[in-house]
Amino acid sequence: DLKIIHLSRKNTLRMFVSEKIAHKSKLFELNSDKNRPALADRKITIDPRHLAGYMKTVEQKYDDNTDYFSSFDMLHTTYEDLLEENFEEYFRILDFLGVSHQPPRIKSSIMNPEPLSDLIENYQDIKNHFSASHSKWMFE
């Protein structure tokens, strides 16, 4: 009777940036936009080799988890799909779980809503580094 909800993120660059900023600010959840640290305090510099390794690890973990839980009833969803304001993905998850539809109660805010070019100090260098890779779409 076990059901698996496999939550991932489409944009691993955004995930990497969010993790780096969370560790830098020591803030892992934001309950109000007014509590968001100033942009200057959230800016980061990225080593392209570190980012490439991170992306490879995330992709491998996704595949490993998909394989490991393949014998279970599993629903794949993404963070980005859950952000949609029409709540279609949220209701799809409730249907998968056999739970009646209730309106969602969102209690947190997006930590880093700014464009990546505002959050990453060496954005253009990183974008150029990944311009020929399958990850280049994440910089758009």
Coordinates of N, CA and C in Angstrom, one line a residue:
D1 N 0.8 -1.2 0.0 CA 0.0 0.0 0.0 C 0.8 1.3 0.0
L2 N 2.2 1.1 -0.1 CA 3.0 2.3 -0.1 C 3.0 3.0 -1.4
K3 N 2.8 4.3 -1.3 CA 2.9 5.2 -2.5 C 4.0 6.1 -2.3
I4 N 4.7 6.3 -3.4 CA 5.9 7.2 -3.4 C 5.6 8.4 -4.2
I5 N 5.9 9.6 -3.6 CA 5.9 10.9 -4.3 C 7.3 11.2 -4.5
H6 N 7.8 11.2 -5.8 CA 9.1 11.5 -6.1 C 9.2 13.0 -6.6
L7 N 9.6 13.8 -5.6 CA 9.7 15.2 -5.8 C 11.1 15.6 -6.3
S8 N 11.2 16.3 -7.4 CA 12.5 16.7 -7.8 C 12.4 18.2 -8.3
R9 N 13.5 18.7 -8.8 CA 13.5 20.0 -9.3 C 14.0 20.0 -10.8
K10 N 13.3 20.6 -11.7 CA 13.8 20.6 -13.1 C 15.1 21.4 -13.2
N11 N 15.2 22.5 -12.5 CA 16.3 23.4 -12.7 C 17.3 23.2 -11.6
T12 N 18.3 22.3 -11.8 CA 19.2 22.0 -10.8 C 20.2 23.2 -10.5
L13 N 20.3 24.1 -11.4 CA 21.1 25.3 -11.2 C 20.4 26.2 -10.1
R14 N 19.1 26.3 -10.2 CA 18.3 27.1 -9.2 C 18.4 26.4 -7.8
M15 N 18.4 25.0 -7.8 CA 18.5 24.3 -6.6 C 19.9 24.5 -6.0
F16 N 20.9 24.4 -6.8 CA 22.3 24.6 -6.3 C 22.4 26.0 -5.7
V17 N 21.9 27.0 -6.4 CA 22.0 28.4 -5.9 C 21.2 28.5 -4.6
S18 N 20.0 28.0 -4.5 CA 19.2 28.0 -3.3 C 19.9 27.4 -2.1
E19 N 20.5 26.2 -2.3 CA 21.3 25.6 -1.3 C 22.4 26.4 -0.8
K20 N 23.2 26.9 -1.7 CA 24.4 27.8 -1.4 C 23.9 29.0 -0.6
I21 N 22.9 29.6 -1.0 CA 22.4 30.8 -0.3 C 21.9 30.5 1.1
A22 N 21.2 29.3 1.2 CA 20.6 28.9 2.5 C 21.7 28.7 3.5
H23 N 22.8 28.0 3.0 CA 23.9 27.7 3.9 C 24.7 29.0 4.3
K24 N 24.8 29.9 3.3 CA 25.4 31.2 3.6 C 24.6 32.0 4.6
S25 N 23.3 32.1 4.4 CA 22.5 32.9 5.3 C 22.0 32.2 6.5
K26 N 22.2 30.9 6.6 CA 21.7 30.1 7.7 C 20.2 30.2 7.8
L27 N 19.5 30.4 6.7 CA 18.1 30.6 6.6 C 17.6 29.6 5.6
F28 N 16.8 28.5 6.0 CA 16.4 27.5 5.2 C 14.9 27.5 4.9
E29 N 14.2 28.4 5.5 CA 12.8 28.5 5.3 C 12.4 30.0 5.5
L30 N 11.5 30.5 4.6 CA 11.1 31.9 4.7 C 9.6 31.9 4.9
N31 N 9.1 32.5 6.0 CA 7.7 32.5 6.2 C 7.0 33.8 5.7
S32 N 7.9 34.8 5.4 CA 7.3 36.1 4.9 C 8.4 36.7 4.0
D33 N 7.9 37.4 3.0 CA 8.8 38.1 2.1 C 9.6 39.1 2.8
K34 N 9.0 39.8 3.8 CA 9.7 40.8 4.5 C 10.9 40.3 5.4
N35 N 11.0 39.0 5.6 CA 12.1 38.4 6.3 C 13.2 38.0 5.4
R36 N 13.1 38.2 4.1 CA 14.1 37.8 3.2 C 15.3 38.7 3.4
P37 N 16.5 38.1 3.5 CA 17.7 38.9 3.6 C 17.9 39.7 2.3
A38 N 18.6 40.8 2.5 CA 18.9 41.7 1.4 C 19.6 41.0 0.2
L39 N 19.4 41.4 -1.0 CA 20.0 40.7 -2.1 C 21.5 40.7 -2.0
A40 N 22.1 41.8 -1.6 CA 23.6 41.9 -1.4 C 24.1 40.8 -0.5
D41 N 23.3 40.4 0.5 CA 23.7 39.4 1.4 C 23.5 38.0 0.9
R42 N 22.8 37.8 -0.2 CA 22.5 36.5 -0.7 C 23.4 36.2 -2.0
K43 N 24.1 37.2 -2.5 CA 24.9 36.9 -3.7 C 26.0 35.9 -3.5
I44 N 26.2 35.0 -4.5 CA 27.2 34.0 -4.4 C 28.0 34.0 -5.6
T45 N 29.2 33.3 -5.5 CA 30.1 33.1 -6.6 C 30.1 31.5 -6.8
I46 N 30.1 31.1 -8.0 CA 30.0 29.6 -8.2 C 31.3 29.2 -9.0
D47 N 31.8 28.1 -8.5 CA 32.9 27.4 -9.2 C 32.3 26.4 -10.2
P48 N 32.5 26.6 -11.5 CA 31.8 25.8 -12.5 C 32.1 24.3 -12.3
R49 N 33.2 23.9 -11.9 CA 33.5 22.4 -11.6 C 32.6 21.9 -10.5
H50 N 32.5 22.7 -9.5 CA 31.6 22.3 -8.4 C 30.1 22.1 -8.8
L51 N 29.7 23.1 -9.6 CA 28.3 23.1 -10.1 C 28.1 21.8 -11.0
A52 N 29.1 21.6 -11.9 CA 29.0 20.4 -12.8 C 28.9 19.1 -12.0
G53 N 29.7 19.0 -11.0 CA 29.7 17.8 -10.1 C 28.4 17.6 -9.4
Y54 N 27.8 18.8 -8.9 CA 26.5 18.8 -8.3 C 25.4 18.3 -9.2
M55 N 25.4 18.9 -10.4 CA 24.4 18.5 -11.4 C 24.5 17.0 -11.7
K56 N 25.6 16.5 -11.9 CA 25.8 15.1 -12.2 C 25.3 14.2 -11.0
T57 N 25.6 14.6 -9.8 CA 25.2 13.9 -8.6 C 23.7 13.9 -8.5
V58 N 23.1 15.0 -8.7 CA 21.6 15.1 -8.6 C 20.9 14.2 -9.6
E59 N 21.5 14.2 -10.8 CA 20.9 13.4 -11.9 C 21.0 11.9 -11.6
Q60 N 22.2 11.5 -11.0 CA 22.4 10.1 -10.6 C 21.5 9.7 -9.5
K61 N 21.3 10.6 -8.5 CA 20.4 10.3 -7.4 C 19.0 10.1 -7.9
Y62 N 18.6 11.0 -8.8 CA 17.2 10.9 -9.3 C 17.0 9.5 -10.0
D63 N 18.0 9.1 -10.8 CA 17.9 7.8 -11.5 C 17.9 6.7 -10.5
D64 N 18.8 6.8 -9.5 CA 18.9 5.7 -8.5 C 17.6 5.6 -7.7
N65 N 17.0 6.7 -7.3 CA 15.7 6.6 -6.6 C 14.6 6.1 -7.4
T66 N 14.6 6.5 -8.7 CA 13.5 6.0 -9.6 C 13.7 4.5 -9.7
D67 N 14.9 4.0 -9.9 CA 15.1 2.5 -10.0 C 14.7 1.8 -8.7
Y68 N 15.2 2.4 -7.6 CA 15.0 1.7 -6.3 C 13.5 1.6 -5.9
F69 N 12.7 2.6 -6.2 CA 11.3 2.5 -5.9 C 10.4 2.1 -7.1
S70 N 11.0 1.6 -8.1 CA 10.2 1.3 -9.3 C 9.1 0.2 -9.1
S71 N 9.2 -0.6 -8.1 CA 8.2 -1.6 -7.9 C 7.0 -1.0 -7.1
F72 N 7.1 0.2 -6.7 CA 6.0 0.8 -5.9 C 5.2 1.7 -6.8
D73 N 4.0 2.1 -6.3 CA 3.1 3.0 -7.0 C 3.8 4.4 -6.8
M74 N 4.3 5.0 -7.9 CA 5.1 6.2 -7.7 C 4.6 7.3 -8.6
L75 N 4.5 8.5 -8.1 CA 4.1 9.7 -8.8 C 5.4 10.6 -8.9
H76 N 5.8 11.0 -10.1 CA 6.8 12.0 -10.2 C 6.2 13.4 -10.3
T77 N 6.8 14.3 -9.6 CA 6.4 15.7 -9.7 C 7.6 16.6 -9.4
T78 N 7.4 17.8 -9.8 CA 8.6 18.8 -9.6 C 8.2 20.0 -8.7
Y79 N 9.1 20.5 -8.1 CA 9.0 21.8 -7.4 C 8.3 22.8 -8.2
E80 N 8.8 23.0 -9.5 CA 8.4 24.0 -10.4 C 6.9 23.8 -10.7
D81 N 6.4 22.5 -10.9 CA 5.0 22.3 -11.1 C 4.2 22.6 -9.9
L82 N 4.7 22.4 -8.7 CA 3.9 22.7 -7.5 C 3.8 24.2 -7.3
L83 N 4.6 25.0 -7.9 CA 4.5 26.5 -7.8 C 3.4 27.1 -8.7
E84 N 2.9 26.3 -9.6 CA 1.8 26.8 -10.5 C 0.7 27.2 -9.6
E85 N 0.1 28.4 -9.9 CA -0.9 29.0 -9.1 C -2.3 28.4 -9.3
N86 N -2.4 27.6 -10.4 CA -3.7 26.9 -10.6 C -3.9 25.6 -9.8
F87 N -2.9 25.2 -9.1 CA -2.9 24.1 -8.2 C -3.2 22.7 -8.8
E88 N -3.1 22.7 -10.1 CA -3.3 21.4 -10.9 C -2.5 20.3 -10.3
E89 N -1.2 20.5 -10.2 CA -0.3 19.5 -9.7 C -0.6 19.1 -8.3
Y90 N -0.9 20.1 -7.4 CA -1.3 19.8 -6.1 C -2.5 18.8 -6.0
F91 N -3.5 19.1 -6.8 CA -4.7 18.2 -6.9 C -4.4 16.9 -7.5
R92 N -3.4 16.8 -8.4 CA -3.0 15.5 -9.0 C -2.4 14.7 -7.9
I93 N -1.6 15.3 -7.0 CA -1.0 14.5 -5.9 C -2.1 14.1 -4.9
L94 N -3.1 14.9 -4.6 CA -4.2 14.5 -3.7 C -4.9 13.3 -4.3
D95 N -5.2 13.4 -5.6 CA -5.8 12.2 -6.3 C -5.0 11.0 -6.2
F96 N -3.7 11.1 -6.4 CA -2.8 9.9 -6.3 C -2.9 9.3 -4.9
L97 N -3.0 10.1 -3.9 CA -3.0 9.6 -2.5 C -4.4 9.2 -2.1
G98 N -5.4 9.5 -2.9 CA -6.8 9.2 -2.6 C -7.4 10.1 -1.5
V99 N -6.9 11.3 -1.5 CA -7.3 12.3 -0.5 C -8.2 13.3 -1.1
S100 N -9.3 13.7 -0.4 CA -10.2 14.7 -1.0 C -9.5 16.0 -1.2
H101 N -10.0 16.8 -2.1 CA -9.4 18.1 -2.5 C -9.7 19.1 -1.4
Q102 N -8.6 19.7 -0.9 CA -8.7 20.7 0.0 C -7.9 21.9 -0.5
P103 N -8.3 23.1 -0.3 CA -7.4 24.2 -0.8 C -6.1 24.2 -0.1
P104 N -5.0 24.4 -0.8 CA -3.7 24.4 -0.1 C -3.5 25.6 0.8
R105 N -2.8 25.4 1.8 CA -2.4 26.5 2.8 C -0.9 26.7 2.6
I106 N -0.5 27.7 1.9 CA 0.9 27.9 1.7 C 1.5 28.8 2.8
K107 N 2.5 28.3 3.5 CA 3.0 29.0 4.7 C 4.4 29.5 4.5
S108 N 4.9 29.4 3.3 CA 6.3 29.8 3.1 C 6.4 30.7 1.8
S109 N 7.4 31.4 1.7 CA 7.7 32.3 0.5 C 8.9 31.7 -0.2
I110 N 9.0 32.1 -1.4 CA 10.2 31.7 -2.2 C 11.4 32.5 -1.7
M111 N 12.4 31.8 -1.4 CA 13.6 32.5 -0.8 C 14.3 33.4 -1.8
N112 N 14.5 33.0 -3.0 CA 15.3 33.7 -4.0 C 14.6 33.9 -5.3
P113 N 13.6 34.8 -5.3 CA 12.8 34.9 -6.6 C 13.5 35.7 -7.7
E114 N 14.6 36.3 -7.4 CA 15.3 37.2 -8.3 C 15.9 36.4 -9.5
P115 N 16.1 37.0 -10.6 CA 16.8 36.3 -11.7 C 18.2 35.8 -11.2
L116 N 18.6 34.7 -11.8 CA 19.9 34.1 -11.4 C 21.0 35.1 -11.7
S117 N 20.9 35.9 -12.7 CA 21.9 36.9 -13.0 C 22.1 37.9 -11.9
D118 N 21.1 38.1 -11.0 CA 21.2 39.0 -9.9 C 21.8 38.3 -8.6
L119 N 21.6 37.0 -8.6 CA 22.1 36.2 -7.4 C 23.5 35.7 -7.5
I120 N 24.0 35.4 -8.8 CA 25.3 34.8 -9.0 C 26.2 35.9 -9.5
E121 N 27.2 36.2 -8.7 CA 28.2 37.3 -9.1 C 28.9 37.0 -10.4
N122 N 29.3 35.8 -10.6 CA 30.0 35.4 -11.9 C 29.1 34.7 -12.9
Y123 N 27.8 35.2 -12.9 CA 26.8 34.6 -13.7 C 27.2 34.4 -15.2
Q124 N 27.8 35.5 -15.8 CA 28.1 35.4 -17.3 C 29.2 34.4 -17.5
D125 N 30.1 34.3 -16.6 CA 31.2 33.2 -16.7 C 30.6 31.8 -16.7
I126 N 29.7 31.6 -15.7 CA 29.1 30.3 -15.5 C 28.2 30.0 -16.7
K127 N 27.4 31.0 -17.2 CA 26.6 30.8 -18.4 C 27.4 30.4 -19.6
N128 N 28.5 31.1 -19.8 CA 29.4 30.8 -20.9 C 30.0 29.4 -20.8
H129 N 30.4 29.0 -19.5 CA 30.9 27.7 -19.3 C 30.0 26.6 -19.7
F130 N 28.7 26.8 -19.4 CA 27.7 25.7 -19.7 C 26.9 25.9 -21.0
S131 N 27.4 26.9 -21.9 CA 26.7 27.2 -23.1 C 26.5 26.1 -24.1
A132 N 27.4 25.1 -24.1 CA 27.4 24.0 -25.0 C 26.8 22.7 -24.4
S133 N 26.4 22.8 -23.1 CA 25.9 21.6 -22.4 C 24.4 21.5 -22.5
H134 N 23.9 20.4 -22.1 CA 22.4 20.1 -22.1 C 21.8 21.0 -21.0
S135 N 22.6 21.6 -20.1 CA 22.0 22.4 -19.0 C 21.9 23.9 -19.4
K136 N 22.2 24.3 -20.6 CA 22.2 25.7 -21.0 C 20.8 26.3 -20.8
W137 N 19.8 25.6 -20.9 CA 18.4 26.1 -20.8 C 18.2 26.7 -19.4
M138 N 18.9 26.2 -18.4 CA 18.7 26.7 -17.0 C 19.1 28.2 -16.9
F139 N 19.9 28.7 -17.8 CA 20.4 30.1 -17.7 C 19.5 31.1 -18.4
E140 N 18.4 30.6 -19.0 CA 17.5 31.4 -19.8 C 16.6 32.2 -18.9

